[in-house]
């Protein structure tokens, strides 16, 4: 099966010791964000976990613990945008993050790491020309350390409206103009552009619109075919083709405080949750409660061990 860590928060950046302890103890507990008494308990065992998906804006804090997961299949997405502290107040200097990206790529290999340049929004400061210049510099810097880059354009969710009221949707014309140029720049740096939940309007310019975290990508990363059941996790966006599954994170815990973020609903709760975090707890936030209803999730490997024609080619 696949364990995800990054749909609700940035675990490598803010909770690295906790995650390390979970791998040492071999299990993790996750509260249902919509029904907190319902607890799912997952084994972190090589026999049943085929891959771990990471999404982070600062993977470096977890580097001291990488040996704990060296035998697990894994895929990393690192988000690096050109925005400043006015938009991403808690994200480290981008030059530092790019160096961390390159270091991580050397650890895990180019087929196990991707760059996310998203979400893209446009205003008086972050113009189309600004994005094109920034993307050109960043993609040249990361050339050879990944083979693709994910882009998406900002979605104005209700949470985004509250935290970023001045944000506006990107026009269809700007999406095409930016997307086409970004695809061209990425190609010169040996990268394929993967639009995230944007439909297929950029396919004719050379984008791969098959999805940014698909079963096929996990298969390439781990070198095995997966027989994955249909995911019962509904994506946030209708056009999302990603395979979403067991996420071990928690909302209202990310301290990057990006203005476009959908994972933080209550900024004050982020501070409270920081105080409730215990590196030795099975839960990211808090611990067991007397009214918990604990479900030990049935886990099996999805790797297809049957030989096929391709094994003989």
PDB file of C-alpha atoms in Angstrom:
ATOM      1  CA  UNK A   1       0.000   0.000   0.000  1.00  0.00           C
ATOM      2  CA  UNK A   2       0.956   3.664  -0.147  1.00  0.00           C
ATOM      3  CA  UNK A   3       1.384   5.973   2.843  1.00  0.00           C
ATOM      4  CA  UNK A   4       1.159   9.707   2.167  1.00  0.00           C
ATOM      5  CA  UNK A   5       2.586  12.396   4.441  1.00  0.00           C
ATOM      6  CA  UNK A   6       1.950  15.700   2.727  1.00  0.00           C
ATOM      7  CA  UNK A   7      -1.691  16.408   1.910  1.00  0.00           C
ATOM      8  CA  UNK A   8      -2.420  18.034   5.283  1.00  0.00           C
ATOM      9  CA  UNK A   9       0.900  19.423   6.529  1.00  0.00           C
ATOM     10  CA  UNK A  10       4.674  19.408   5.978  1.00  0.00           C
ATOM     11  CA  UNK A  11       5.900  16.579   8.208  1.00  0.00           C
ATOM     12  CA  UNK A  12       9.585  16.527   7.121  1.00  0.00           C
ATOM     13  CA  UNK A  13       9.910  20.266   7.790  1.00  0.00           C
ATOM     14  CA  UNK A  14       8.196  20.519  11.172  1.00  0.00           C
ATOM     15  CA  UNK A  15       7.877  17.017  12.654  1.00  0.00           C
ATOM     16  CA  UNK A  16      10.999  15.091  11.569  1.00  0.00           C
ATOM     17  CA  UNK A  17      11.819  13.546  14.954  1.00  0.00           C
ATOM     18  CA  UNK A  18       8.213  12.395  15.398  1.00  0.00           C
ATOM     19  CA  UNK A  19       8.234  10.752  11.970  1.00  0.00           C
ATOM     20  CA  UNK A  20      11.540   9.059  12.739  1.00  0.00           C
ATOM     21  CA  UNK A  21      10.082   7.676  15.966  1.00  0.00           C
ATOM     22  CA  UNK A  22       7.069   6.339  14.078  1.00  0.00           C
ATOM     23  CA  UNK A  23       9.315   4.377  11.753  1.00  0.00           C
ATOM     24  CA  UNK A  24      11.344   3.109  14.696  1.00  0.00           C
ATOM     25  CA  UNK A  25       8.205   1.883  16.474  1.00  0.00           C
ATOM     26  CA  UNK A  26       6.599   0.647  13.267  1.00  0.00           C
ATOM     27  CA  UNK A  27       3.137   2.189  13.459  1.00  0.00           C
ATOM     28  CA  UNK A  28       1.254   5.492  13.407  1.00  0.00           C
ATOM     29  CA  UNK A  29      -2.203   6.644  14.523  1.00  0.00           C
ATOM     30  CA  UNK A  30      -4.285   9.101  12.521  1.00  0.00           C
ATOM     31  CA  UNK A  31      -7.460  10.869  13.596  1.00  0.00           C
ATOM     32  CA  UNK A  32     -10.241  11.346  11.087  1.00  0.00           C
ATOM     33  CA  UNK A  33     -10.245  15.161  10.641  1.00  0.00           C
ATOM     34  CA  UNK A  34     -14.044  15.156  10.320  1.00  0.00           C
ATOM     35  CA  UNK A  35     -14.777  12.662  13.120  1.00  0.00           C
ATOM     36  CA  UNK A  36     -11.881  12.827  15.614  1.00  0.00           C
ATOM     37  CA  UNK A  37     -12.931   9.837  17.733  1.00  0.00           C
ATOM     38  CA  UNK A  38     -12.348   7.612  14.704  1.00  0.00           C
ATOM     39  CA  UNK A  39      -8.685   6.590  14.705  1.00  0.00           C
ATOM     40  CA  UNK A  40      -6.893   4.650  11.982  1.00  0.00           C
ATOM     41  CA  UNK A  41      -3.765   2.786  13.038  1.00  0.00           C
ATOM     42  CA  UNK A  42      -1.303   1.940  10.257  1.00  0.00           C
ATOM     43  CA  UNK A  43       1.717  -0.334  10.340  1.00  0.00           C
ATOM     44  CA  UNK A  44       4.900   1.182   8.931  1.00  0.00           C
ATOM     45  CA  UNK A  45       6.272  -2.136   7.840  1.00  0.00           C
ATOM     46  CA  UNK A  46       8.186  -3.025   4.673  1.00  0.00           C
ATOM     47  CA  UNK A  47       5.977  -6.096   4.266  1.00  0.00           C
ATOM     48  CA  UNK A  48       2.857  -3.990   3.705  1.00  0.00           C
ATOM     49  CA  UNK A  49       4.015  -0.463   2.782  1.00  0.00           C
ATOM     50  CA  UNK A  50       5.134  -0.384  -0.836  1.00  0.00           C
ATOM     51  CA  UNK A  51       5.817   3.342  -1.055  1.00  0.00           C
ATOM     52  CA  UNK A  52       5.764   6.540   0.957  1.00  0.00           C
ATOM     53  CA  UNK A  53       4.760   9.814  -0.666  1.00  0.00           C
ATOM     54  CA  UNK A  54       6.324  13.016   0.657  1.00  0.00           C
ATOM     55  CA  UNK A  55       5.391  16.624  -0.108  1.00  0.00           C
ATOM     56  CA  UNK A  56       7.564  19.287   1.497  1.00  0.00           C
ATOM     57  CA  UNK A  57       8.899  22.814   1.159  1.00  0.00           C
ATOM     58  CA  UNK A  58      11.860  22.077   3.392  1.00  0.00           C
ATOM     59  CA  UNK A  59      13.002  18.429   3.506  1.00  0.00           C
ATOM     60  CA  UNK A  60      16.358  19.142   5.177  1.00  0.00           C
ATOM     61  CA  UNK A  61      15.218  18.621   8.828  1.00  0.00           C
ATOM     62  CA  UNK A  62      14.491  14.975   7.999  1.00  0.00           C
ATOM     63  CA  UNK A  63      17.884  14.305   6.380  1.00  0.00           C
ATOM     64  CA  UNK A  64      19.456  12.970   9.615  1.00  0.00           C
ATOM     65  CA  UNK A  65      16.809  10.217   9.646  1.00  0.00           C
ATOM     66  CA  UNK A  66      16.923   9.122   5.993  1.00  0.00           C
ATOM     67  CA  UNK A  67      18.539   5.786   6.880  1.00  0.00           C
ATOM     68  CA  UNK A  68      15.303   4.788   8.606  1.00  0.00           C
ATOM     69  CA  UNK A  69      13.446   4.775   5.286  1.00  0.00           C
ATOM     70  CA  UNK A  70      16.223   3.741   2.895  1.00  0.00           C
ATOM     71  CA  UNK A  71      14.613   0.342   2.278  1.00  0.00           C
ATOM     72  CA  UNK A  72      11.120   1.751   1.676  1.00  0.00           C
ATOM     73  CA  UNK A  73       9.875   2.734  -1.744  1.00  0.00           C
ATOM     74  CA  UNK A  74       9.470   6.496  -1.727  1.00  0.00           C
ATOM     75  CA  UNK A  75       8.602   9.500  -3.853  1.00  0.00           C
ATOM     76  CA  UNK A  76       9.323  13.115  -2.919  1.00  0.00           C
ATOM     77  CA  UNK A  77       7.764  16.319  -4.178  1.00  0.00           C
ATOM     78  CA  UNK A  78       9.538  19.500  -3.143  1.00  0.00           C
ATOM     79  CA  UNK A  79       7.701  22.770  -3.716  1.00  0.00           C
ATOM     80  CA  UNK A  80       9.947  25.688  -4.634  1.00  0.00           C
ATOM     81  CA  UNK A  81       8.279  28.881  -5.811  1.00  0.00           C
ATOM     82  CA  UNK A  82       9.695  32.361  -6.423  1.00  0.00           C
ATOM     83  CA  UNK A  83       7.465  34.033  -3.828  1.00  0.00           C
ATOM     84  CA  UNK A  84       8.902  36.043  -0.966  1.00  0.00           C
ATOM     85  CA  UNK A  85       8.091  36.243   2.742  1.00  0.00           C
ATOM     86  CA  UNK A  86       5.029  38.328   1.889  1.00  0.00           C
ATOM     87  CA  UNK A  87       3.425  35.141   0.529  1.00  0.00           C
ATOM     88  CA  UNK A  88       5.356  32.318   2.208  1.00  0.00           C
ATOM     89  CA  UNK A  89       6.510  33.745   5.564  1.00  0.00           C
ATOM     90  CA  UNK A  90       7.696  30.449   7.071  1.00  0.00           C
ATOM     91  CA  UNK A  91       9.519  28.959   4.083  1.00  0.00           C
ATOM     92  CA  UNK A  92      13.345  29.058   4.204  1.00  0.00           C
ATOM     93  CA  UNK A  93      15.445  30.945   1.671  1.00  0.00           C
ATOM     94  CA  UNK A  94      14.771  29.433  -1.758  1.00  0.00           C
ATOM     95  CA  UNK A  95      18.449  29.066  -2.613  1.00  0.00           C
ATOM     96  CA  UNK A  96      18.795  26.943   0.522  1.00  0.00           C
ATOM     97  CA  UNK A  97      15.785  24.822  -0.437  1.00  0.00           C
ATOM     98  CA  UNK A  98      17.177  24.256  -3.940  1.00  0.00           C
ATOM     99  CA  UNK A  99      20.425  23.007  -2.425  1.00  0.00           C
ATOM    100  CA  UNK A 100      18.393  20.671  -0.206  1.00  0.00           C
ATOM    101  CA  UNK A 101      16.527  19.489  -3.309  1.00  0.00           C
ATOM    102  CA  UNK A 102      19.786  18.603  -5.031  1.00  0.00           C
ATOM    103  CA  UNK A 103      21.091  16.841  -1.940  1.00  0.00           C
ATOM    104  CA  UNK A 104      17.884  14.821  -1.643  1.00  0.00           C
ATOM    105  CA  UNK A 105      18.008  13.930  -5.337  1.00  0.00           C
ATOM    106  CA  UNK A 106      21.471  12.473  -4.831  1.00  0.00           C
ATOM    107  CA  UNK A 107      20.137  10.405  -1.918  1.00  0.00           C
ATOM    108  CA  UNK A 108      17.043   8.945  -3.570  1.00  0.00           C
ATOM    109  CA  UNK A 109      17.623   9.305  -7.343  1.00  0.00           C
ATOM    110  CA  UNK A 110      15.999  11.455 -10.033  1.00  0.00           C
ATOM    111  CA  UNK A 111      13.110   9.021 -10.561  1.00  0.00           C
ATOM    112  CA  UNK A 112      12.055   9.486  -6.941  1.00  0.00           C
ATOM    113  CA  UNK A 113      11.894  13.268  -6.760  1.00  0.00           C
ATOM    114  CA  UNK A 114       9.891  15.976  -8.496  1.00  0.00           C
ATOM    115  CA  UNK A 115       9.762  19.756  -8.351  1.00  0.00           C
ATOM    116  CA  UNK A 116       6.521  21.623  -7.760  1.00  0.00           C
ATOM    117  CA  UNK A 117       6.312  25.205  -9.003  1.00  0.00           C
ATOM    118  CA  UNK A 118       2.846  25.927  -7.747  1.00  0.00           C
ATOM    119  CA  UNK A 119       0.410  27.443  -7.257  1.00  0.00           C
ATOM    120  CA  UNK A 120       0.937  30.155  -9.835  1.00  0.00           C
ATOM    121  CA  UNK A 121      -0.871  33.434  -9.300  1.00  0.00           C
ATOM    122  CA  UNK A 122      -0.392  36.796 -10.967  1.00  0.00           C
ATOM    123  CA  UNK A 123      -0.494  40.278  -9.476  1.00  0.00           C
ATOM    124  CA  UNK A 124       1.368  43.580  -9.800  1.00  0.00           C
ATOM    125  CA  UNK A 125       4.500  42.142  -8.200  1.00  0.00           C
ATOM    126  CA  UNK A 126       4.411  38.556  -9.430  1.00  0.00           C
ATOM    127  CA  UNK A 127       3.743  39.224 -13.111  1.00  0.00           C
ATOM    128  CA  UNK A 128       3.891  36.878 -16.082  1.00  0.00           C
ATOM    129  CA  UNK A 129       7.375  38.150 -16.921  1.00  0.00           C
ATOM    130  CA  UNK A 130       8.472  37.707 -13.292  1.00  0.00           C
ATOM    131  CA  UNK A 131       7.365  34.065 -13.344  1.00  0.00           C
ATOM    132  CA  UNK A 132       9.089  33.326 -16.638  1.00  0.00           C
ATOM    133  CA  UNK A 133      12.380  34.846 -15.479  1.00  0.00           C
ATOM    134  CA  UNK A 134      12.215  33.087 -12.097  1.00  0.00           C
ATOM    135  CA  UNK A 135      11.255  29.748 -13.621  1.00  0.00           C
ATOM    136  CA  UNK A 136      14.115  29.931 -16.108  1.00  0.00           C
ATOM    137  CA  UNK A 137      16.679  30.518 -13.354  1.00  0.00           C
ATOM    138  CA  UNK A 138      15.284  27.877 -11.034  1.00  0.00           C
ATOM    139  CA  UNK A 139      14.892  25.176 -13.680  1.00  0.00           C
ATOM    140  CA  UNK A 140      18.464  25.751 -14.866  1.00  0.00           C
ATOM    141  CA  UNK A 141      19.647  25.364 -11.264  1.00  0.00           C
ATOM    142  CA  UNK A 142      17.741  22.090 -10.812  1.00  0.00           C
ATOM    143  CA  UNK A 143      18.660  20.612 -14.195  1.00  0.00           C
ATOM    144  CA  UNK A 144      19.775  17.015 -13.867  1.00  0.00           C
ATOM    145  CA  UNK A 145      18.265  16.579 -10.397  1.00  0.00           C
ATOM    146  CA  UNK A 146      14.723  15.778 -11.540  1.00  0.00           C
ATOM    147  CA  UNK A 147      13.031  14.912 -14.795  1.00  0.00           C
ATOM    148  CA  UNK A 148       9.789  16.807 -14.340  1.00  0.00           C
ATOM    149  CA  UNK A 149       8.128  19.817 -12.786  1.00  0.00           C
ATOM    150  CA  UNK A 150       4.522  20.202 -11.671  1.00  0.00           C
ATOM    151  CA  UNK A 151       2.652  23.449 -12.229  1.00  0.00           C
ATOM    152  CA  UNK A 152      -0.831  24.570 -11.276  1.00  0.00           C
ATOM    153  CA  UNK A 153      -2.728  27.826 -11.163  1.00  0.00           C
ATOM    154  CA  UNK A 154      -4.210  29.137  -7.939  1.00  0.00           C
ATOM    155  CA  UNK A 155      -7.661  27.917  -6.893  1.00  0.00           C
ATOM    156  CA  UNK A 156      -9.682  30.370  -4.846  1.00  0.00           C
ATOM    157  CA  UNK A 157     -11.060  28.076  -2.139  1.00  0.00           C
ATOM    158  CA  UNK A 158     -12.993  29.566   0.789  1.00  0.00           C
ATOM    159  CA  UNK A 159      -9.901  29.175   2.999  1.00  0.00           C
ATOM    160  CA  UNK A 160      -7.817  30.993   0.387  1.00  0.00           C
ATOM    161  CA  UNK A 161     -10.382  33.810   0.270  1.00  0.00           C
ATOM    162  CA  UNK A 162      -9.981  34.307   4.003  1.00  0.00           C
ATOM    163  CA  UNK A 163      -6.187  34.164   4.115  1.00  0.00           C
ATOM    164  CA  UNK A 164      -5.464  35.750   0.735  1.00  0.00           C
ATOM    165  CA  UNK A 165      -8.431  37.983  -0.161  1.00  0.00           C
ATOM    166  CA  UNK A 166      -6.488  39.903  -2.805  1.00  0.00           C
ATOM    167  CA  UNK A 167      -5.747  36.758  -4.827  1.00  0.00           C
ATOM    168  CA  UNK A 168      -7.494  36.461  -8.173  1.00  0.00           C
ATOM    169  CA  UNK A 169      -7.896  33.562 -10.610  1.00  0.00           C
ATOM    170  CA  UNK A 170      -5.442  33.455 -13.503  1.00  0.00           C
ATOM    171  CA  UNK A 171      -7.124  34.227 -16.827  1.00  0.00           C
ATOM    172  CA  UNK A 172      -7.371  31.559 -19.502  1.00  0.00           C
ATOM    173  CA  UNK A 173      -5.139  33.661 -21.767  1.00  0.00           C
ATOM    174  CA  UNK A 174      -2.421  33.965 -19.128  1.00  0.00           C
ATOM    175  CA  UNK A 175      -2.630  30.253 -18.356  1.00  0.00           C
ATOM    176  CA  UNK A 176      -1.921  29.390 -21.970  1.00  0.00           C
ATOM    177  CA  UNK A 177       0.813  32.014 -22.390  1.00  0.00           C
ATOM    178  CA  UNK A 178       2.574  31.081 -19.162  1.00  0.00           C
ATOM    179  CA  UNK A 179       2.091  27.352 -19.580  1.00  0.00           C
ATOM    180  CA  UNK A 180       3.439  27.295 -23.135  1.00  0.00           C
ATOM    181  CA  UNK A 181       6.559  29.269 -22.220  1.00  0.00           C
ATOM    182  CA  UNK A 182       7.177  27.236 -19.063  1.00  0.00           C
ATOM    183  CA  UNK A 183       6.964  24.023 -21.090  1.00  0.00           C
ATOM    184  CA  UNK A 184       9.564  25.376 -23.517  1.00  0.00           C
ATOM    185  CA  UNK A 185      11.909  26.477 -20.729  1.00  0.00           C
ATOM    186  CA  UNK A 186      11.521  23.162 -18.886  1.00  0.00           C
ATOM    187  CA  UNK A 187      12.310  21.233 -22.057  1.00  0.00           C
ATOM    188  CA  UNK A 188      15.629  23.061 -22.434  1.00  0.00           C
ATOM    189  CA  UNK A 189      16.467  21.856 -18.919  1.00  0.00           C
ATOM    190  CA  UNK A 190      15.482  18.233 -19.588  1.00  0.00           C
ATOM    191  CA  UNK A 191      12.225  18.427 -17.658  1.00  0.00           C
ATOM    192  CA  UNK A 192       8.665  17.549 -18.604  1.00  0.00           C
ATOM    193  CA  UNK A 193       5.874  19.767 -17.289  1.00  0.00           C
ATOM    194  CA  UNK A 194       3.038  18.014 -15.455  1.00  0.00           C
ATOM    195  CA  UNK A 195       0.021  20.280 -14.892  1.00  0.00           C
ATOM    196  CA  UNK A 196      -1.783  19.506 -11.636  1.00  0.00           C
ATOM    197  CA  UNK A 197      -5.582  19.252 -11.990  1.00  0.00           C
ATOM    198  CA  UNK A 198      -5.618  21.664 -14.930  1.00  0.00           C
ATOM    199  CA  UNK A 199      -7.251  19.481 -17.565  1.00  0.00           C
ATOM    200  CA  UNK A 200      -5.421  18.828 -20.828  1.00  0.00           C
ATOM    201  CA  UNK A 201      -5.303  22.253 -22.492  1.00  0.00           C
ATOM    202  CA  UNK A 202      -1.490  22.309 -22.264  1.00  0.00           C
ATOM    203  CA  UNK A 203      -1.026  18.830 -23.749  1.00  0.00           C
ATOM    204  CA  UNK A 204      -0.712  20.148 -27.316  1.00  0.00           C
ATOM    205  CA  UNK A 205       2.299  22.229 -26.215  1.00  0.00           C
ATOM    206  CA  UNK A 206       4.108  19.201 -24.806  1.00  0.00           C
ATOM    207  CA  UNK A 207       2.822  18.876 -21.241  1.00  0.00           C
ATOM    208  CA  UNK A 208       2.172  15.484 -19.664  1.00  0.00           C
ATOM    209  CA  UNK A 209      -1.391  15.801 -18.372  1.00  0.00           C
ATOM    210  CA  UNK A 210      -1.668  12.303 -16.917  1.00  0.00           C
ATOM    211  CA  UNK A 211      -1.375  13.484 -13.291  1.00  0.00           C
ATOM    212  CA  UNK A 212       1.387  14.393 -10.870  1.00  0.00           C
ATOM    213  CA  UNK A 213       1.211  11.629  -8.224  1.00  0.00           C
ATOM    214  CA  UNK A 214      -0.086   8.619 -10.103  1.00  0.00           C
ATOM    215  CA  UNK A 215       0.261   4.892  -9.593  1.00  0.00           C
ATOM    216  CA  UNK A 216       2.517   4.816 -12.679  1.00  0.00           C
ATOM    217  CA  UNK A 217       4.904   7.262 -11.027  1.00  0.00           C
ATOM    218  CA  UNK A 218       5.059   5.169  -7.876  1.00  0.00           C
ATOM    219  CA  UNK A 219       5.704   2.096 -10.010  1.00  0.00           C
ATOM    220  CA  UNK A 220       8.624   3.790 -11.750  1.00  0.00           C
ATOM    221  CA  UNK A 221      10.009   4.958  -8.413  1.00  0.00           C
ATOM    222  CA  UNK A 222       9.937   1.507  -6.805  1.00  0.00           C
ATOM    223  CA  UNK A 223      10.635  -0.546  -9.940  1.00  0.00           C
ATOM    224  CA  UNK A 224       7.582  -2.769  -9.508  1.00  0.00           C
ATOM    225  CA  UNK A 225       4.072  -3.008 -10.863  1.00  0.00           C
ATOM    226  CA  UNK A 226       1.332  -2.223  -8.357  1.00  0.00           C
ATOM    227  CA  UNK A 227      -2.159  -3.662  -8.303  1.00  0.00           C
ATOM    228  CA  UNK A 228      -3.708  -0.688  -6.538  1.00  0.00           C
ATOM    229  CA  UNK A 229      -7.357  -0.729  -5.472  1.00  0.00           C
ATOM    230  CA  UNK A 230      -9.545   2.203  -6.372  1.00  0.00           C
ATOM    231  CA  UNK A 231      -8.827   5.056  -3.978  1.00  0.00           C
ATOM    232  CA  UNK A 232     -11.755   6.088  -1.793  1.00  0.00           C
ATOM    233  CA  UNK A 233     -10.218   9.508  -1.105  1.00  0.00           C
ATOM    234  CA  UNK A 234     -11.994  12.284  -2.982  1.00  0.00           C
ATOM    235  CA  UNK A 235      -9.511  14.823  -4.404  1.00  0.00           C
ATOM    236  CA  UNK A 236      -9.947  18.515  -3.654  1.00  0.00           C
ATOM    237  CA  UNK A 237     -10.157  19.338  -7.363  1.00  0.00           C
ATOM    238  CA  UNK A 238     -12.358  17.563  -9.872  1.00  0.00           C
ATOM    239  CA  UNK A 239      -9.584  17.284 -12.492  1.00  0.00           C
ATOM    240  CA  UNK A 240      -7.090  15.706 -10.057  1.00  0.00           C
ATOM    241  CA  UNK A 241      -5.705  12.408 -11.391  1.00  0.00           C
ATOM    242  CA  UNK A 242      -3.450  11.682  -8.406  1.00  0.00           C
ATOM    243  CA  UNK A 243      -3.696   8.496  -6.398  1.00  0.00           C
ATOM    244  CA  UNK A 244      -4.596   9.662  -2.900  1.00  0.00           C
ATOM    245  CA  UNK A 245      -4.593   7.327   0.034  1.00  0.00           C
ATOM    246  CA  UNK A 246      -3.606   6.993   3.664  1.00  0.00           C
ATOM    247  CA  UNK A 247      -2.353  10.396   4.811  1.00  0.00           C
ATOM    248  CA  UNK A 248      -0.781  10.470   8.270  1.00  0.00           C
ATOM    249  CA  UNK A 249      -0.766  14.263   8.669  1.00  0.00           C
ATOM    250  CA  UNK A 250      -3.162  16.653  10.405  1.00  0.00           C
ATOM    251  CA  UNK A 251      -4.694  19.940   9.352  1.00  0.00           C
ATOM    252  CA  UNK A 252      -3.916  23.229  11.138  1.00  0.00           C
ATOM    253  CA  UNK A 253      -0.328  22.223  11.869  1.00  0.00           C
ATOM    254  CA  UNK A 254       1.782  23.712   9.037  1.00  0.00           C
ATOM    255  CA  UNK A 255       3.927  26.669  10.072  1.00  0.00           C
ATOM    256  CA  UNK A 256       4.931  27.800   6.606  1.00  0.00           C
ATOM    257  CA  UNK A 257       1.763  29.964   6.754  1.00  0.00           C
ATOM    258  CA  UNK A 258       1.571  30.353   2.976  1.00  0.00           C
ATOM    259  CA  UNK A 259      -1.229  32.738   2.084  1.00  0.00           C
ATOM    260  CA  UNK A 260      -2.608  30.449  -0.624  1.00  0.00           C
ATOM    261  CA  UNK A 261      -2.714  27.376   1.645  1.00  0.00           C
ATOM    262  CA  UNK A 262      -5.877  25.289   2.030  1.00  0.00           C
ATOM    263  CA  UNK A 263      -4.561  23.047   4.849  1.00  0.00           C
ATOM    264  CA  UNK A 264      -4.734  25.653   7.616  1.00  0.00           C
ATOM    265  CA  UNK A 265      -8.226  26.735   8.556  1.00  0.00           C
ATOM    266  CA  UNK A 266      -7.405  28.412  11.883  1.00  0.00           C
ATOM    267  CA  UNK A 267      -4.025  30.124  12.327  1.00  0.00           C
ATOM    268  CA  UNK A 268      -4.467  30.297  16.109  1.00  0.00           C
ATOM    269  CA  UNK A 269      -5.063  26.548  16.201  1.00  0.00           C
ATOM    270  CA  UNK A 270      -1.679  26.008  14.521  1.00  0.00           C
ATOM    271  CA  UNK A 271       0.030  27.505  17.596  1.00  0.00           C
ATOM    272  CA  UNK A 272      -2.111  25.413  19.943  1.00  0.00           C
ATOM    273  CA  UNK A 273      -1.336  22.251  18.014  1.00  0.00           C
ATOM    274  CA  UNK A 274       2.371  23.011  18.181  1.00  0.00           C
ATOM    275  CA  UNK A 275       2.102  22.864  21.984  1.00  0.00           C
ATOM    276  CA  UNK A 276       0.095  19.622  21.807  1.00  0.00           C
ATOM    277  CA  UNK A 277       2.707  17.881  19.662  1.00  0.00           C
ATOM    278  CA  UNK A 278       4.679  15.120  21.399  1.00  0.00           C
ATOM    279  CA  UNK A 279       7.532  13.510  19.458  1.00  0.00           C
ATOM    280  CA  UNK A 280       6.897  10.229  21.297  1.00  0.00           C
ATOM    281  CA  UNK A 281       3.160  10.045  20.654  1.00  0.00           C
ATOM    282  CA  UNK A 282       1.684   7.761  17.982  1.00  0.00           C
ATOM    283  CA  UNK A 283      -0.416  10.778  16.934  1.00  0.00           C
ATOM    284  CA  UNK A 284       0.977  13.855  15.208  1.00  0.00           C
ATOM    285  CA  UNK A 285      -1.087  15.993  17.607  1.00  0.00           C
ATOM    286  CA  UNK A 286      -2.028  14.883  21.103  1.00  0.00           C
ATOM    287  CA  UNK A 287      -2.299  11.277  22.221  1.00  0.00           C
ATOM    288  CA  UNK A 288      -4.871   8.567  22.866  1.00  0.00           C
ATOM    289  CA  UNK A 289      -8.231   9.662  24.307  1.00  0.00           C
ATOM    290  CA  UNK A 290     -10.586   7.554  26.378  1.00  0.00           C
ATOM    291  CA  UNK A 291     -13.380   7.746  23.777  1.00  0.00           C
ATOM    292  CA  UNK A 292     -11.169   6.765  20.811  1.00  0.00           C
ATOM    293  CA  UNK A 293     -12.532   4.146  18.429  1.00  0.00           C
ATOM    294  CA  UNK A 294      -9.373   2.569  17.051  1.00  0.00           C
ATOM    295  CA  UNK A 295      -9.369   0.730  13.742  1.00  0.00           C
ATOM    296  CA  UNK A 296      -6.321  -1.310  12.817  1.00  0.00           C
ATOM    297  CA  UNK A 297      -6.280  -0.828   9.075  1.00  0.00           C
ATOM    298  CA  UNK A 298      -5.999  -3.984   7.018  1.00  0.00           C
ATOM    299  CA  UNK A 299      -2.827  -3.536   4.994  1.00  0.00           C
ATOM    300  CA  UNK A 300      -1.381  -5.696   2.245  1.00  0.00           C
ATOM    301  CA  UNK A 301       1.335  -5.145  -0.314  1.00  0.00           C
ATOM    302  CA  UNK A 302       0.066  -4.130  -3.758  1.00  0.00           C
ATOM    303  CA  UNK A 303       3.187  -5.265  -5.584  1.00  0.00           C
ATOM    304  CA  UNK A 304       2.404  -7.645  -8.435  1.00  0.00           C
ATOM    305  CA  UNK A 305       4.832 -10.531  -8.101  1.00  0.00           C
ATOM    306  CA  UNK A 306       3.477 -12.359 -11.143  1.00  0.00           C
ATOM    307  CA  UNK A 307       5.959 -12.654 -13.993  1.00  0.00           C
ATOM    308  CA  UNK A 308       4.894 -11.313 -17.369  1.00  0.00           C
ATOM    309  CA  UNK A 309       6.223 -11.020 -20.886  1.00  0.00           C
ATOM    310  CA  UNK A 310       8.182  -7.873 -20.051  1.00  0.00           C
ATOM    311  CA  UNK A 311      10.312  -9.801 -17.545  1.00  0.00           C
ATOM    312  CA  UNK A 312      11.836 -11.675 -20.447  1.00  0.00           C
ATOM    313  CA  UNK A 313      12.525  -8.716 -22.771  1.00  0.00           C
TER     314      UNK A 313
END
